[in-house]
Each structure stands twice: as C-alpha cells, then as structure tokens.
PDB file of C-alpha atoms and ligand atoms in Angstrom:
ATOM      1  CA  UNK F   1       0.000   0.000   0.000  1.00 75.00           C
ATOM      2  CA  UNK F   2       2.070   3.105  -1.367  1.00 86.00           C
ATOM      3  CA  UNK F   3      -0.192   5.130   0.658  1.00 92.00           C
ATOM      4  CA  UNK F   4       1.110   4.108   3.980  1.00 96.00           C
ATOM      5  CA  UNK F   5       5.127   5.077   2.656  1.00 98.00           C
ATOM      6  CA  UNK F   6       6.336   7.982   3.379  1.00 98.00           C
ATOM      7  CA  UNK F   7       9.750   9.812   1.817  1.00 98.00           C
ATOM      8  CA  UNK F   8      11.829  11.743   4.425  1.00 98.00           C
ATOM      9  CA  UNK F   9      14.313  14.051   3.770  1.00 98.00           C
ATOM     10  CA  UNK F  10      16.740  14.904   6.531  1.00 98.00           C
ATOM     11  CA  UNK F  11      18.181  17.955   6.679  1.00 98.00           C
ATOM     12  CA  UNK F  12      18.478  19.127   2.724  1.00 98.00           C
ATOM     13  CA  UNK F  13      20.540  21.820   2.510  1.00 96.00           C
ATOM     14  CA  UNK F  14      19.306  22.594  -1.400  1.00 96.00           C
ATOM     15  CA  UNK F  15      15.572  23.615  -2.182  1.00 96.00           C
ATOM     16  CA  UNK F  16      16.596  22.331  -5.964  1.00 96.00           C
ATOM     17  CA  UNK F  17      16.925  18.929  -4.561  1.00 97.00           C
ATOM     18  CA  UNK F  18      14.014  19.066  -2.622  1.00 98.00           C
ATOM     19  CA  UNK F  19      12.087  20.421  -6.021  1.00 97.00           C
ATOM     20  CA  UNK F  20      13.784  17.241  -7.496  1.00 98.00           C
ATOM     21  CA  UNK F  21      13.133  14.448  -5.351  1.00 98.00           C
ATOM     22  CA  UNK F  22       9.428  15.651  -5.567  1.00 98.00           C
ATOM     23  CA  UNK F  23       9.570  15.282  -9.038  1.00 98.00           C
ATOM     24  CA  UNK F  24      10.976  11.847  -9.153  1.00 98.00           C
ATOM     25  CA  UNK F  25       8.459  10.740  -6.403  1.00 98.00           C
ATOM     26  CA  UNK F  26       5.471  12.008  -8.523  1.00 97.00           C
ATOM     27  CA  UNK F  27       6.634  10.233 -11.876  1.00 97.00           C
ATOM     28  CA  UNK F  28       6.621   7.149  -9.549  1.00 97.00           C
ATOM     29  CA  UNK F  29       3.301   7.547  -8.119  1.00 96.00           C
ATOM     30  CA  UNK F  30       4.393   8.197  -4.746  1.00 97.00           C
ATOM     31  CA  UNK F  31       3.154  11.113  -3.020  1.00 96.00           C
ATOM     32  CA  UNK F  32       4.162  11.582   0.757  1.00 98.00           C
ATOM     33  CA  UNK F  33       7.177  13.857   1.317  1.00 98.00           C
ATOM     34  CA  UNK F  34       8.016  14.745   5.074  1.00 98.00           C
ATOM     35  CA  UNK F  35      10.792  17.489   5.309  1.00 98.00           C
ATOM     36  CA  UNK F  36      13.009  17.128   8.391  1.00 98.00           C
ATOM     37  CA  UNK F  37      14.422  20.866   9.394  1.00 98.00           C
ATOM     38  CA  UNK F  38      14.788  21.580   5.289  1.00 97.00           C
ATOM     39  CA  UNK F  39      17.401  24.400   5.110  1.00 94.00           C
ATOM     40  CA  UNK F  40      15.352  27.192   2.644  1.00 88.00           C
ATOM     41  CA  UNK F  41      11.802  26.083   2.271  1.00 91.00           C
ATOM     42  CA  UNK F  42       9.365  26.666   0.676  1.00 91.00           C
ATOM     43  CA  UNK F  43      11.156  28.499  -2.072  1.00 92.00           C
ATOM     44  CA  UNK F  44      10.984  29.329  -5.252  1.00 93.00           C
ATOM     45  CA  UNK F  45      13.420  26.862  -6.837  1.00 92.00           C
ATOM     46  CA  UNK F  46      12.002  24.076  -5.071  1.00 93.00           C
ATOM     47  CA  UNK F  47       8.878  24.883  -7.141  1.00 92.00           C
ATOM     48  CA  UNK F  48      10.590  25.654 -10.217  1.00 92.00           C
ATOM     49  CA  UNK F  49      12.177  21.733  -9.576  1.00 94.00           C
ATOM     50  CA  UNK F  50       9.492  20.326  -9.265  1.00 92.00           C
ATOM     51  CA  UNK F  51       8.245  20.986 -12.445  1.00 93.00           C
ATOM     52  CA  UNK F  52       4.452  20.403 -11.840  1.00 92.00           C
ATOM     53  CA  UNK F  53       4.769  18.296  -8.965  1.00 95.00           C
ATOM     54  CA  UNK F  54       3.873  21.106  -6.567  1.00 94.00           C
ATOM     55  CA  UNK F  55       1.474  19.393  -5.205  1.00 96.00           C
ATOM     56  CA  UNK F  56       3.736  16.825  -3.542  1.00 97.00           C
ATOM     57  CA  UNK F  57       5.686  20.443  -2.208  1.00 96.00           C
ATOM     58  CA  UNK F  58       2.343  21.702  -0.848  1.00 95.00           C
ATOM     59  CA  UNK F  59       1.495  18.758   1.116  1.00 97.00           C
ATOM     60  CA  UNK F  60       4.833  18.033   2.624  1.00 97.00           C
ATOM     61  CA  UNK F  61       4.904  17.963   6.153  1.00 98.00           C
ATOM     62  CA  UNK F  62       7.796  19.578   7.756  1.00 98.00           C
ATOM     63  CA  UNK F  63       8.968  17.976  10.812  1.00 98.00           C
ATOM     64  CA  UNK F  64      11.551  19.379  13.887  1.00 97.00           C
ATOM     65  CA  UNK F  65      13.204  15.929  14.158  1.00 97.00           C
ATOM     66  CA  UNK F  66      13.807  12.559  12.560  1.00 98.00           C
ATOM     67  CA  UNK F  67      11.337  11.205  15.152  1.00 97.00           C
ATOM     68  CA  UNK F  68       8.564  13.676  14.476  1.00 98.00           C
ATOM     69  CA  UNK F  69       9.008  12.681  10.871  1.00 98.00           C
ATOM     70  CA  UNK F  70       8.643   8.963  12.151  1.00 98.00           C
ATOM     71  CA  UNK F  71       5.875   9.239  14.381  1.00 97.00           C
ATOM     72  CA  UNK F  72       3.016   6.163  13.752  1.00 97.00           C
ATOM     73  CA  UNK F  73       6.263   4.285  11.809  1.00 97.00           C
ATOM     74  CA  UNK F  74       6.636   0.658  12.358  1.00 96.00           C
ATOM     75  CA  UNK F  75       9.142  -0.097   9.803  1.00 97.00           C
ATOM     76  CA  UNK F  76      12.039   2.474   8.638  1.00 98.00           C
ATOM     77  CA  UNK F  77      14.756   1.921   6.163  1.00 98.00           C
ATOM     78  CA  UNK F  78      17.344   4.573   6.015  1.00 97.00           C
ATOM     79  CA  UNK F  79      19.933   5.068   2.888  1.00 97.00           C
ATOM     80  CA  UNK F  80      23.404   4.836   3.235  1.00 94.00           C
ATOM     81  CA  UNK F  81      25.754   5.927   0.277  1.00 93.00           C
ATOM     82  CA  UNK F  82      28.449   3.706   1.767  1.00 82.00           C
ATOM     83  CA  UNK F  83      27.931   0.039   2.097  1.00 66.00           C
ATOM     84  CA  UNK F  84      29.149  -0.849   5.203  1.00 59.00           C
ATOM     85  CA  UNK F  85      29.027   2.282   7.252  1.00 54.00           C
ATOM     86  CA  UNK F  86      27.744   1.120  10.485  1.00 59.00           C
ATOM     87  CA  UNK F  87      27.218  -3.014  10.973  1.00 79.00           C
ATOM     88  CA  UNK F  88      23.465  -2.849  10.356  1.00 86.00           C
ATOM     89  CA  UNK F  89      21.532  -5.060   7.873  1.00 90.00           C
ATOM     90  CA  UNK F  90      21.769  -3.377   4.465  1.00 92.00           C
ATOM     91  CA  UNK F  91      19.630  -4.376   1.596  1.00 95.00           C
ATOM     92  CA  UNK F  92      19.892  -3.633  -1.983  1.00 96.00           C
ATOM     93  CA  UNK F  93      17.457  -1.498  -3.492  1.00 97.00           C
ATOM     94  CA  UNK F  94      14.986  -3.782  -4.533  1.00 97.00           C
ATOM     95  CA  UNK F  95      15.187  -5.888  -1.830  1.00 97.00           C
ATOM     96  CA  UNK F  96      13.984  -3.129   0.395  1.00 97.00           C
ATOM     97  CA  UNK F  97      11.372  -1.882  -1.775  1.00 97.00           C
ATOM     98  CA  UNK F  98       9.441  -5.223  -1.569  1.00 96.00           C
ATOM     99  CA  UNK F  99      10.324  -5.275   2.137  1.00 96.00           C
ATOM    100  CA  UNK F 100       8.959  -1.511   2.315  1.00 97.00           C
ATOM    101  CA  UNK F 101       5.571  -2.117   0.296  1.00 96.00           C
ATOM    102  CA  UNK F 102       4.892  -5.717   2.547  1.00 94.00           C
ATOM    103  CA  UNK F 103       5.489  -3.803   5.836  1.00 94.00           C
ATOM    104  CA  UNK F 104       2.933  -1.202   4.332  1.00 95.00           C
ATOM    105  CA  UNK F 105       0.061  -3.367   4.448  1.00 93.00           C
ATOM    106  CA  UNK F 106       0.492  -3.522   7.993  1.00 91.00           C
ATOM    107  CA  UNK F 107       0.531   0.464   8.407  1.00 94.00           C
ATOM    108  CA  UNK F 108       3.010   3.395   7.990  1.00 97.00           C
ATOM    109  CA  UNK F 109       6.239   2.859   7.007  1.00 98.00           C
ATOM    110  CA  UNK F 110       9.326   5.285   5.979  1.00 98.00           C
ATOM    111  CA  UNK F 111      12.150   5.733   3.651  1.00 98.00           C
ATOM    112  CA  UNK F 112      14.616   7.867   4.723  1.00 98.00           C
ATOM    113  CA  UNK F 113      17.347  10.039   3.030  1.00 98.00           C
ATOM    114  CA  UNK F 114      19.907  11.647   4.620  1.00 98.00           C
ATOM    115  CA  UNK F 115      22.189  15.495   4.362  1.00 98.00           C
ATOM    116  CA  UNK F 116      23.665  16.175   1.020  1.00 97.00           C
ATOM    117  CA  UNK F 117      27.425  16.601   2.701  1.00 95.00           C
ATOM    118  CA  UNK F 118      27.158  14.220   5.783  1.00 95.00           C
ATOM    119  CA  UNK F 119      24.173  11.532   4.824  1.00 96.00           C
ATOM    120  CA  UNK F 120      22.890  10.156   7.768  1.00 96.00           C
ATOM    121  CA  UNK F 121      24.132  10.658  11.646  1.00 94.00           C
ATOM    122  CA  UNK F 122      24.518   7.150  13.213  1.00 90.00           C
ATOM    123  CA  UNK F 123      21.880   7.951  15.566  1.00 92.00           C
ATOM    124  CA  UNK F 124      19.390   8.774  12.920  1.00 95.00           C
ATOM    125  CA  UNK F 125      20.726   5.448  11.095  1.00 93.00           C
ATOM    126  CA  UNK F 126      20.206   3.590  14.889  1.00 92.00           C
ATOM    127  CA  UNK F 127      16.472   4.306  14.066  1.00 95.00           C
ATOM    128  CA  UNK F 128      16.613   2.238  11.236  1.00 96.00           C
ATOM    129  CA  UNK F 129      15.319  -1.305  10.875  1.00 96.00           C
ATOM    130  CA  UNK F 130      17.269  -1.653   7.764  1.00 95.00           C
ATOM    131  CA  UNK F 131      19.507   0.440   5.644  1.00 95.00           C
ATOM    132  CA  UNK F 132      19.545   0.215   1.809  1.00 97.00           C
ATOM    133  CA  UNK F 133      22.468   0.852  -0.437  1.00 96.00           C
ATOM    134  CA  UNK F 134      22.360   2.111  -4.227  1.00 97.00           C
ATOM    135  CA  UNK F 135      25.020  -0.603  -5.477  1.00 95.00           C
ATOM    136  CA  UNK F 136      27.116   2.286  -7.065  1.00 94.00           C
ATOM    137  CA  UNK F 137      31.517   2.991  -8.033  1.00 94.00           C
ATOM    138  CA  UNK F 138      32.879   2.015  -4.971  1.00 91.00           C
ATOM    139  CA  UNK F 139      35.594   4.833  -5.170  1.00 93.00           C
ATOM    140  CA  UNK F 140      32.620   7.542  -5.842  1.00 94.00           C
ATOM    141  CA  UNK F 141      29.633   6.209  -4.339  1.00 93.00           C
ATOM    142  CA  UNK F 142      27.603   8.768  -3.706  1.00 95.00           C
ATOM    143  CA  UNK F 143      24.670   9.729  -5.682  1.00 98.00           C
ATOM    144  CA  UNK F 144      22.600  13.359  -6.140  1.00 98.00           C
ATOM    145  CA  UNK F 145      19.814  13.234  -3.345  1.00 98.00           C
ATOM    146  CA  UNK F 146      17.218  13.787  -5.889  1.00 98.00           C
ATOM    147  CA  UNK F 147      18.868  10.885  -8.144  1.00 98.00           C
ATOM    148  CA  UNK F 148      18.731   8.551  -5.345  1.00 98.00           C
ATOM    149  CA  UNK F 149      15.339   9.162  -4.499  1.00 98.00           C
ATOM    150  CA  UNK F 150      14.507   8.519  -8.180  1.00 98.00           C
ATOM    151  CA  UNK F 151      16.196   5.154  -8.367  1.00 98.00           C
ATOM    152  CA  UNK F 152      14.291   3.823  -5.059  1.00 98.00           C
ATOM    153  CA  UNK F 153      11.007   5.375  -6.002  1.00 98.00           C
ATOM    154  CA  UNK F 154      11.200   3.740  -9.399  1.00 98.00           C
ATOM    155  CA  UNK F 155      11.935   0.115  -7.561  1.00 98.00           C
ATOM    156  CA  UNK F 156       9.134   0.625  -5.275  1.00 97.00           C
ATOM    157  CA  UNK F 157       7.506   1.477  -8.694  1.00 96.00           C
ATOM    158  CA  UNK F 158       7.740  -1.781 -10.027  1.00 95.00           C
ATOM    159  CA  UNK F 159       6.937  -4.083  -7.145  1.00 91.00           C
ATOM    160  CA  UNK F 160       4.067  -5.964  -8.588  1.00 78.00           C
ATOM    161  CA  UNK F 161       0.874  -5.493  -6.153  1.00 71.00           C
ATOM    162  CA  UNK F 162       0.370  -9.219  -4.735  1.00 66.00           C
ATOM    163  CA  UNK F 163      -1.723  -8.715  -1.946  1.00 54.00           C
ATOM    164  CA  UNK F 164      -2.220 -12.570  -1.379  1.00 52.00           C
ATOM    165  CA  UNK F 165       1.154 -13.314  -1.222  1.00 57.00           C
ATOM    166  CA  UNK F 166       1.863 -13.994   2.105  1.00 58.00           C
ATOM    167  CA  UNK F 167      -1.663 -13.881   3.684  1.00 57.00           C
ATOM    168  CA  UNK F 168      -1.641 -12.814   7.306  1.00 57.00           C
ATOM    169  CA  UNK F 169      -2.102 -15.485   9.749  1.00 65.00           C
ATOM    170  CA  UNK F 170      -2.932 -13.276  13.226  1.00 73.00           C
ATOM    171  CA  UNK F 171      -2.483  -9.371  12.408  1.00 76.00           C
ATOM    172  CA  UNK F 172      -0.290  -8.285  14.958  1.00 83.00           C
ATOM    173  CA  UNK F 173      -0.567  -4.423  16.032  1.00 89.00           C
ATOM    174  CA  UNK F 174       3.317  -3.515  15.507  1.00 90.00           C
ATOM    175  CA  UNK F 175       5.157  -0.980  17.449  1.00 94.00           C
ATOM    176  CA  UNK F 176       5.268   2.559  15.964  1.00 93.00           C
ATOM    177  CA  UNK F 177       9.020   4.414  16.150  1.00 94.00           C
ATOM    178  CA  UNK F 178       7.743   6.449  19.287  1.00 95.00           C
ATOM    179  CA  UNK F 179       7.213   3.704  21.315  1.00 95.00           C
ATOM    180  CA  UNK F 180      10.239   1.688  20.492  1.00 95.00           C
ATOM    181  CA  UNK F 181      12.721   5.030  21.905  1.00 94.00           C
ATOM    182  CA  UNK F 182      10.743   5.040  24.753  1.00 95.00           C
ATOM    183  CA  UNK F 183      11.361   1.410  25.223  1.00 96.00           C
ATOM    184  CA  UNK F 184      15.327   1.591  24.055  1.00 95.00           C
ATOM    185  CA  UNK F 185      15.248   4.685  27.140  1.00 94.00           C
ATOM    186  CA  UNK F 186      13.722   2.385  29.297  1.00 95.00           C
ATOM    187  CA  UNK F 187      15.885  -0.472  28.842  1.00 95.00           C
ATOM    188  CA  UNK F 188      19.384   1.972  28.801  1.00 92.00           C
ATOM    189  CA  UNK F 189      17.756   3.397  32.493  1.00 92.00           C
ATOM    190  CA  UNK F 190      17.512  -0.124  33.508  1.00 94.00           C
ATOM    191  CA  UNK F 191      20.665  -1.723  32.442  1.00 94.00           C
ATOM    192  CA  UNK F 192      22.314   1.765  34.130  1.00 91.00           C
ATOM    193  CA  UNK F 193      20.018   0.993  37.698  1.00 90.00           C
ATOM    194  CA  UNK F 194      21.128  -2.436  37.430  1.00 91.00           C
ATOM    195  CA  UNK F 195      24.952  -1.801  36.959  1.00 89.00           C
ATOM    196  CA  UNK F 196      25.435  -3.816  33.719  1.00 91.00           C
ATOM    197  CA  UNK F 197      25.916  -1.166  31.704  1.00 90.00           C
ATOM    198  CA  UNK F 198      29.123   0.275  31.179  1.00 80.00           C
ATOM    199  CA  UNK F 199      28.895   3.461  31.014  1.00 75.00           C
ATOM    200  CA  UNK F 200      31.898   4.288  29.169  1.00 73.00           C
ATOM    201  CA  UNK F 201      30.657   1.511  26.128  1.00 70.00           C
ATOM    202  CA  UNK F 202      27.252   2.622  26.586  1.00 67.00           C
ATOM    203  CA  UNK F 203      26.289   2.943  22.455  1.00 68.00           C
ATOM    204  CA  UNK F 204      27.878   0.075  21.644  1.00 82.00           C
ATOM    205  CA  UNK F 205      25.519  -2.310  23.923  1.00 88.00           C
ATOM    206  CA  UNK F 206      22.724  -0.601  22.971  1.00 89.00           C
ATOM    207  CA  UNK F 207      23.136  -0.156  19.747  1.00 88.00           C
ATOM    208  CA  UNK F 208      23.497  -4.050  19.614  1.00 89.00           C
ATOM    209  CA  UNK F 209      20.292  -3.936  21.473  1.00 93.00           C
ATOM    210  CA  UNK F 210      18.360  -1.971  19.316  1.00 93.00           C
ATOM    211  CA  UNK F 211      19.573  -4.117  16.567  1.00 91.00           C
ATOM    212  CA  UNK F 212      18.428  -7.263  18.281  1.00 92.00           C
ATOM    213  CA  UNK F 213      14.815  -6.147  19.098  1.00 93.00           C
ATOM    214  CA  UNK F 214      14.019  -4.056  15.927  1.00 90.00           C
ATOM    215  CA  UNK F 215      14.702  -7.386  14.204  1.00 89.00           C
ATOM    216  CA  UNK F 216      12.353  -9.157  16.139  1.00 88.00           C
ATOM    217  CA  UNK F 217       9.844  -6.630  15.610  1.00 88.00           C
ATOM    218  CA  UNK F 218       7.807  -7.080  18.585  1.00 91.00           C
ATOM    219  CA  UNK F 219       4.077  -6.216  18.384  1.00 92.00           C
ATOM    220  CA  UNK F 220       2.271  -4.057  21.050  1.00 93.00           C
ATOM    221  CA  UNK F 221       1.320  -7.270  23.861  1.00 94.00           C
ATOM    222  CA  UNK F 222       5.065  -8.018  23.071  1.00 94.00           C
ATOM    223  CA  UNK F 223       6.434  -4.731  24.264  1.00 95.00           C
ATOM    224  CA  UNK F 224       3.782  -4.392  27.368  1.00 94.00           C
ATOM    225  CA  UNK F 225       5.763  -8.227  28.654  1.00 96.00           C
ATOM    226  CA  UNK F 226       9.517  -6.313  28.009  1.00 96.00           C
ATOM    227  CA  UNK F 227       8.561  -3.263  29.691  1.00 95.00           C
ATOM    228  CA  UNK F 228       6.888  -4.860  32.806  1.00 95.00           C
ATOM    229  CA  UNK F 229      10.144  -6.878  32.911  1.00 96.00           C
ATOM    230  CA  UNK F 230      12.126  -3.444  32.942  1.00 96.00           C
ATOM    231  CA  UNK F 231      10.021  -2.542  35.594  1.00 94.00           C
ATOM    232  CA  UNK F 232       9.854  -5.499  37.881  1.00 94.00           C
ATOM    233  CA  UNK F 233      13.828  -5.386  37.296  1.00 93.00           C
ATOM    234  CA  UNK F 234      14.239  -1.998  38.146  1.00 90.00           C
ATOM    235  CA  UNK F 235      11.746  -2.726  41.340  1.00 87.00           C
ATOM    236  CA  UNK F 236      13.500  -5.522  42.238  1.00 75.00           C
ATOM    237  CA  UNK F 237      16.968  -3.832  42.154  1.00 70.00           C
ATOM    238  CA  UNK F 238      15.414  -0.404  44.412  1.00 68.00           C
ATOM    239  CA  UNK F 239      14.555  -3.480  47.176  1.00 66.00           C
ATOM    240  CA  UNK F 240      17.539  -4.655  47.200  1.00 69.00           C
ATOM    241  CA  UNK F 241      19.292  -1.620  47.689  1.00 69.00           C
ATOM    242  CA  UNK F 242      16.932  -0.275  50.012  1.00 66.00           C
ATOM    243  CA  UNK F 243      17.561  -3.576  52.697  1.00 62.00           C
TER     244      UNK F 243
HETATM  245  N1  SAH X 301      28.807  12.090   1.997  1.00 67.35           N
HETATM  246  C1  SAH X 301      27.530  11.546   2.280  1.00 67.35           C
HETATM  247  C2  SAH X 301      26.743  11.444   1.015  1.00 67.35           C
HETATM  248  C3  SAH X 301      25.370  11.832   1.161  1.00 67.35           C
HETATM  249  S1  SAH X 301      24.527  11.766  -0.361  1.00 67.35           S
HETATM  250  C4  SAH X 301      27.666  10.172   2.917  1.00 67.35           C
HETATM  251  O1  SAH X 301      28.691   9.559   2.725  1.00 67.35           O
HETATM  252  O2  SAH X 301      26.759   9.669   3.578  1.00 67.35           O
HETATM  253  C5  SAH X 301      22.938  12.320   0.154  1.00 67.35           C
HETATM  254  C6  SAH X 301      21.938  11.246   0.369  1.00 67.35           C
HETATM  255  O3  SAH X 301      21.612  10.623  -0.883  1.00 67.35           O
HETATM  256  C7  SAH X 301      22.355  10.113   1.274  1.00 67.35           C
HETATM  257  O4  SAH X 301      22.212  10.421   2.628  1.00 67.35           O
HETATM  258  C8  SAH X 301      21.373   9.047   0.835  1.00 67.35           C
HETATM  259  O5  SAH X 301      20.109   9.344   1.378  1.00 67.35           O
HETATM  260  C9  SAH X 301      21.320   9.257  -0.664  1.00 67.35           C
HETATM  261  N2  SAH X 301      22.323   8.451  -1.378  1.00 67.35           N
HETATM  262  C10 SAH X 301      23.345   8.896  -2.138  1.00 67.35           C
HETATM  263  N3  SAH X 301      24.043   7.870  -2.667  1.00 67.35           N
HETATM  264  C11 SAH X 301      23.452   6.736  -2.220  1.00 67.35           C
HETATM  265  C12 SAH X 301      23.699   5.345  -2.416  1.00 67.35           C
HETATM  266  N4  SAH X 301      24.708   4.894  -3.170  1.00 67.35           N
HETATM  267  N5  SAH X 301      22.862   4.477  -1.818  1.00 67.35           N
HETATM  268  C13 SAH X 301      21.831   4.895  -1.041  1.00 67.35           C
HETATM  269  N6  SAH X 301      21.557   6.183  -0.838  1.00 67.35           N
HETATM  270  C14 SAH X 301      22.341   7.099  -1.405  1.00 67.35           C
END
C-alpha cells in the first residue's frame, strides 16, 4: 500500500533537490514527502524543480526531528551511500522496496534520506530497521539526493501489487518508532540501575540492542511483557538496595 510510505528528507541543505526528489516521487506515483528541518523552504526553486509536482511540495509535512518525521512508523529503512558504514543489515534497493511495500500493508512505514554533505548521523541510522544501499563505483559512491530518491522510487515502482502473497495469519498491532525510543530509554535506564551497563561503552551495547529487538519486531502485547520486565527489574533492584 504506497499510501502508507512515506519519503523523508533529513536535513536538505538545497531547495533544488528538494524540487527534485518531488519530481521523481510524482513520476513514480508516490506522493508523501516529510521534510526534516529543510534548510530554505518553501522556495521558489524548489517549485521551479518540481516541475508540476507542486502538489507533492504543498502537502509536505515539515517535521523538527527525525522522530517527528517517524511518528506512527513501524518499519524504517534509512539510505546509506556507503555500504558498510555502520554493521546494520543493508539491503539492496529492490530488496527493500518489496520489504517496504509488505510492511505497508500492515501500516506506515518510511524511507529515509539523509544530508547532502554528511548523509545520515549514526543515531538517525540507529532508528533504522534496515539500511539500503544504491550498489554504485565504490571509489565515488555517492549519488545526487534527488537521483537517489529517483532510483528507489522507481523500484518501489515496479513491485508488482500481490496482496495474497503472504496472507496474514494473526495481524499483529506492531510498534510505531515512538514507542520503540521510549522502550530503548527504558531499557538503557535499567541496564544503568542495574549496573550492567558500562557506562563508558554505553552505544555500543545498545546499539546491539536496538539491533536485536528491531529485528524481532515485537508487536504491542510483546512490548507491554519487556517493559513490565524493565520494571519489575528496576523494582526488584530499588529493594535490594533499600535492605
Ligand atoms: N557524503 C555523504 C553522502 C550523502 S549523499 C555520505 O557519505 O553519507 C545524500 C543522500 O543521498 C544520502 O544520505 C542518501 O540518502 C542518498 N544516497 C546517495 N548515494 C546513495 C547510495 N549509493 N545508496 C543509497 N543512498 C544514497
């Protein structure tokens, strides 16, 4: 369902790119553009860009924050223009596109694109269930923003709709984006009350942490079990202290 996908654009320090990229999504048939902090917007050569896809300008939603632009997300797939960046699953293009329109049935989903200088920070990336990579010169591998959004949008283009492909057994209620920081807080808090994490390692174990759960994509009973474990650990540990 390309209605539940939404394009994000982090930080874009050109309105011509912006312009672009809604150009690209429109010949694609994708329409949902969320602007993260865009540097210069609206303006006029955004518009002039866009070249009669205005209206995907008009109705783009400009967010403060990554996690604004996520909010009601239960599956996010960042871009990275180098392959192995940070050790997080990476997909090629078209694998993630069919990943990206399955997770849609299921509700909203994102694509994200990152800063035309810098890309992606790694805690925007951390956010990410997946990371795709435009297979691309090693030794120059980074495209235009607007060209990279063109060359996902038209993948996502050509995923065949086949709804009964993998019918769903149980629909499970996933966990938007929101939910899951406010779990990965809970569980650093805990890990700190409890003395197992170190804190001068701290992003590495919980960056292998957030890896581990947003693969197993729990669903919202899921998550209400892990946090009452938190708490009941975090309980038991403010006993213990307190005898
Ligand atoms: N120097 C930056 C390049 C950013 S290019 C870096 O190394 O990260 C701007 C954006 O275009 C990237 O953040 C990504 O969203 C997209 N992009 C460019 N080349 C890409 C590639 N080969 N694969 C996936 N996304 C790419």
């Amino acid at each position: 369902m390309k209605s539940n996908l939404r394009i994000v654009l982090v930080n874009t320090t050109h309105p011509g790119n912006i312009g672009a990229a809604a150009r690209a999504m429109k010949n694609m048939c994708l329409e949902r553009l969320y602007l993260v902090e865009p540097q210069g917007f609206p303006c006029a050569e955004a518009t002039a860009r866009a070249s009669g896809a205005d209206d995907v300008l008009a109705n783009a939603v400009v967010c403060q924050n990554l996690e604004e632009a996520l909010e009601g997300c239960h599956f996010v797939v960042g871009t990275s223009a180098r392959s192995r960046r940070i050790s997080w699953p990476v997909e090629t293009p078209r694998q993630s596109a069919a990943r990206l329109l399955e997770e849609s049935k299921q509700g909203e989903v994102a694509l994200v694109f990152g800063r035309e200088h810098s890309g992606l920070t790694n805690d925007e990336l951390e956010k990410c269930h997946y990371l795709v990579h435009i297979p691309s010169n090693p030794v120059y591998s980074s495209l235009n923003l607007a060209a990279a959004v063109q060359v996902l949008s038209y993948e996502l283009m050509m995923i065949e709709p086949d709804d009964n492909a993998h019918p769903e057994e149980e629909p499970r209620e996933l966990v938007p984006a929101e939910e899951m920081e406010s779990f990965f807080l809970h569980l650093e808090q805990t890990l700190v009350d409890l003395e197992f994490l170190n804190s001068n390692q701290p992003r590495k174990l919980m960056r292998r942490l957030r890896r581990f759960f947003n693969r197993s994509r729990p669903d919202k009973t899921e998550m209400n079990i892990l946090r009452g474990v938190l708490s009941a650990a975090q309980g038991r540990k403010l006993y213990k202290a307190k005898r």
